[in-house]
Amino acid sequence: MRLSIKPLRRFGTLLFVALMGAALLLPGMQSGTQRALAATPDDLDRVEPAVVARITLPDRAALDALVATGADLAEYLHQSSSGLDVDVIATPAEIEALRQQGFNVTNTLLTEADWAARVAEREAAVAAEEAALASVDTLTILRADYFQNDAGSFLSVEAKTSAGAAATVRLTAAWDAGSGTAPDAGGTATMSRFTDAGVYMYHRLLVPVGSRPAKVQITSTQGGAATAAVREWLDSGRPGNPKHHYVKDFISHYMHPTEVYERIEALAREFPDLAEVIELPNKTNGYRRKAQATMGSLTSNAVVISSKAWGHEGGTAITVEFANPGAPNQPLAVNVNGSAISVRLATNASGALASTAAQVAAALNAQAGALVTAHTYRGNAGAGVVQPVAATPLRDFLSAPAEISRDPFTVRAIRIGKHRDGSRIGVLAYSQEHAREWVTPLVAVETAERLLRNYARDGETRQLLDNLDIFIIPSVNPDGAHYSFFDYNMQRKNMFNYCGPQDADPGRRNEWGVDNNRNYGIGSLFDGYSGASTNCRSGTYAGPEELSEPESRNVIWVAEQHPNIKFSMNIHSYGGYFMWAPGAYRLPGRETLDRAALGQEAFFWASSEQILASIKEHRGTVILPGRTGPTADVLYSAAGNSADHLWYGSNIFAWNFEVGADRWDAERSRWEPVGFQPSFAEGHGEAMEFANGLIAMLKVAKDYGKDAQPPRSWSVPGQGKYSGPVALRFETSEPATIYYTLDGSRPTFRSQKYSASGMREGPQVLTLTETTTLRWFAVDAAGNIENGYDPYRGENYRQVRIEIKP
């Protein structure tokens, strides 16, 4: 008989129980004995570390079957010569179970040891920064040069800080007007931090000036200051890069959410005229758990005990003891002394222990219910005789240091722009819906830093902030992200536990939570779409209902409260994808959510090429065409994702980044995935290149807001007389949607829309077999209508007559 495990998510322990049965008795025990045991409460609480493993599938049907198991899949899908490569996060027992179901698990990509290495790397970087920030820094001005070339006059400054190991230290240069007669009176600018091979070299500045300054003063946010005379540099060569004045690279290590939010708060304080912090209304559950212990070492005699209070609010002060009274005919009794709970186990006439797990759980609930709740282990009947256990403290199993708050978290957005009143086109960027995606907040922080620090020095940045209203949520899921940093690196979900008693013991603590990017309200599991789970332990658990989670409600709140938002970017990792709606389909039949109109799809594609070109500029990373397009086409069905909700619910051009494109391994001659938590050198590269991409999206939004030019359109062939059927298509001067009629009626927004021939195909061809009058109009992505046509009562639509001779 073949054992089916499809309904299970974290099925390693249950599978073991099903196969082993009574063999769970400790060595030396005999069936039916009531011998006292030296119980080890941690045995049942121990969890297997998860790894990232590669599964090769033959086709899409096999992928859908894998998704149906509830397996925790990474956002990674690669078409190879042998089929589809998918990455799954699973314990060794789960991997073996997947093999038993016939899935081809090929190799392991990321282990717990890799996680430990990343954490150690981060802690070393933080320690170096803290040491650098311990006192006022010393500044050394290396060069201060003035020069002229055919492009104008420039000031070049190089200065070094003794606190250079800390990327948070900022240097500002101020210069006077000198003895020249130019109208400027000097100026100030933030210097750019220059690093090479990961080592701090110095800060530098290159800016145009009207005349030669006499002196330059450098000041540091760490308190240091230095002044130097400006020398005239005789070299008449041109600057190598006209954007040398542009500052970037403001990240030096992975940041947990507490650090990230401290950073954006500091930015808003530093730039009050350009930024503010908005507190979002739905507080998260918090990085907190009830304190627990599993008392006993067998499934039949174990009792799971949980504190009523949160662990940090007194739960971890509770101790529980199971004691042998040492005398016959003793009743089961529970004594509570402050936070110490003692259970005196019952004995029979011969003095043997007689209390079952079910009886002990009931007694605890009845007599210690003010402090704890208790139940048997994972739905077991609890008929086993409970054995003595020494006083055991309850634990919340949380390892973050004390400075990480355990209270509900107030998620914030930093709002950036010169005019933050809703009068400008709004753009929403948000990251870390999935906790384990450590690179994504770095993209958000780097982008915010660039925008604010370049406003006063870079014309393109000034145009963005003058014409856009930008909202950035750097960590949507702070609770889960803290858990990923300090407890379980592969945490995907938030930390709210909807599992009932059968799944609520601490041995399953890494499986609780809701997948925030499956909890939204359009194209959801609850609407019948594929790619999410009802199993509370699944990596894609959608929650009890749509928008049940504060994390997802916060994202939607920002969009609904600010209807000027017309663009959004959801920043995920990994795999190197660039995607948009539709992101989900129904099975069977793979029926997707409605596809964008042809003109809208063309706008997605045209904008994507602009954005992806900017990503490539940093280090040559190319997001492949096969990984660009609607999510349902290039990845898999993701029921209830946020981009679908924003696109279909709020008419927002909603994209998804998947940072972390595969890197070419020349030695092995193959592409290798980078994972959720690559070495910081790789993570830094991803953050820098996708910050490029995010800023390019802002340029797309700015151009959209400035676009007042209506599109032009025409038919191919045009008006005339033809023999036989005519294959006709429309062309446009820019991405635009065409509404047309073939029956001579006036076209409106309810008329037929010109569409694509099929998924990822070009425009359809209309086959005309008889004389036809076509009437149509075109609308671009910004809403401009061709010829200023009014679809409700206008007559200046486009028209051709195709006359077909018999």
Coordinates of C-alpha atoms in Angstrom, one line a residue, residues 100 119-120 155 213 236 273 285 335 348 421 433 541 663 728 787 801:
Q100 CA 8.4 8.7 -2.5
V119 CA 24.4 35.8 10.0
A120 CA 28.1 35.7 11.1
L155 CA 35.1 71.3 -8.2
P213 CA 36.2 78.4 -4.6
S236 CA 42.2 70.2 -19.1
D273 CA 11.1 69.3 3.0
N285 CA 1.0 40.5 15.6
N335 CA -0.5 22.9 42.6
N348 CA -2.6 2.9 41.7
D421 CA -0.5 66.4 -1.5
E433 CA 6.3 40.4 2.0
Y541 CA -1.1 29.2 3.5
R663 CA 24.9 33.9 -12.1
L728 CA -6.2 43.5 -41.5
N787 CA -8.0 63.1 -32.0
R801 CA -13.9 51.2 -45.8

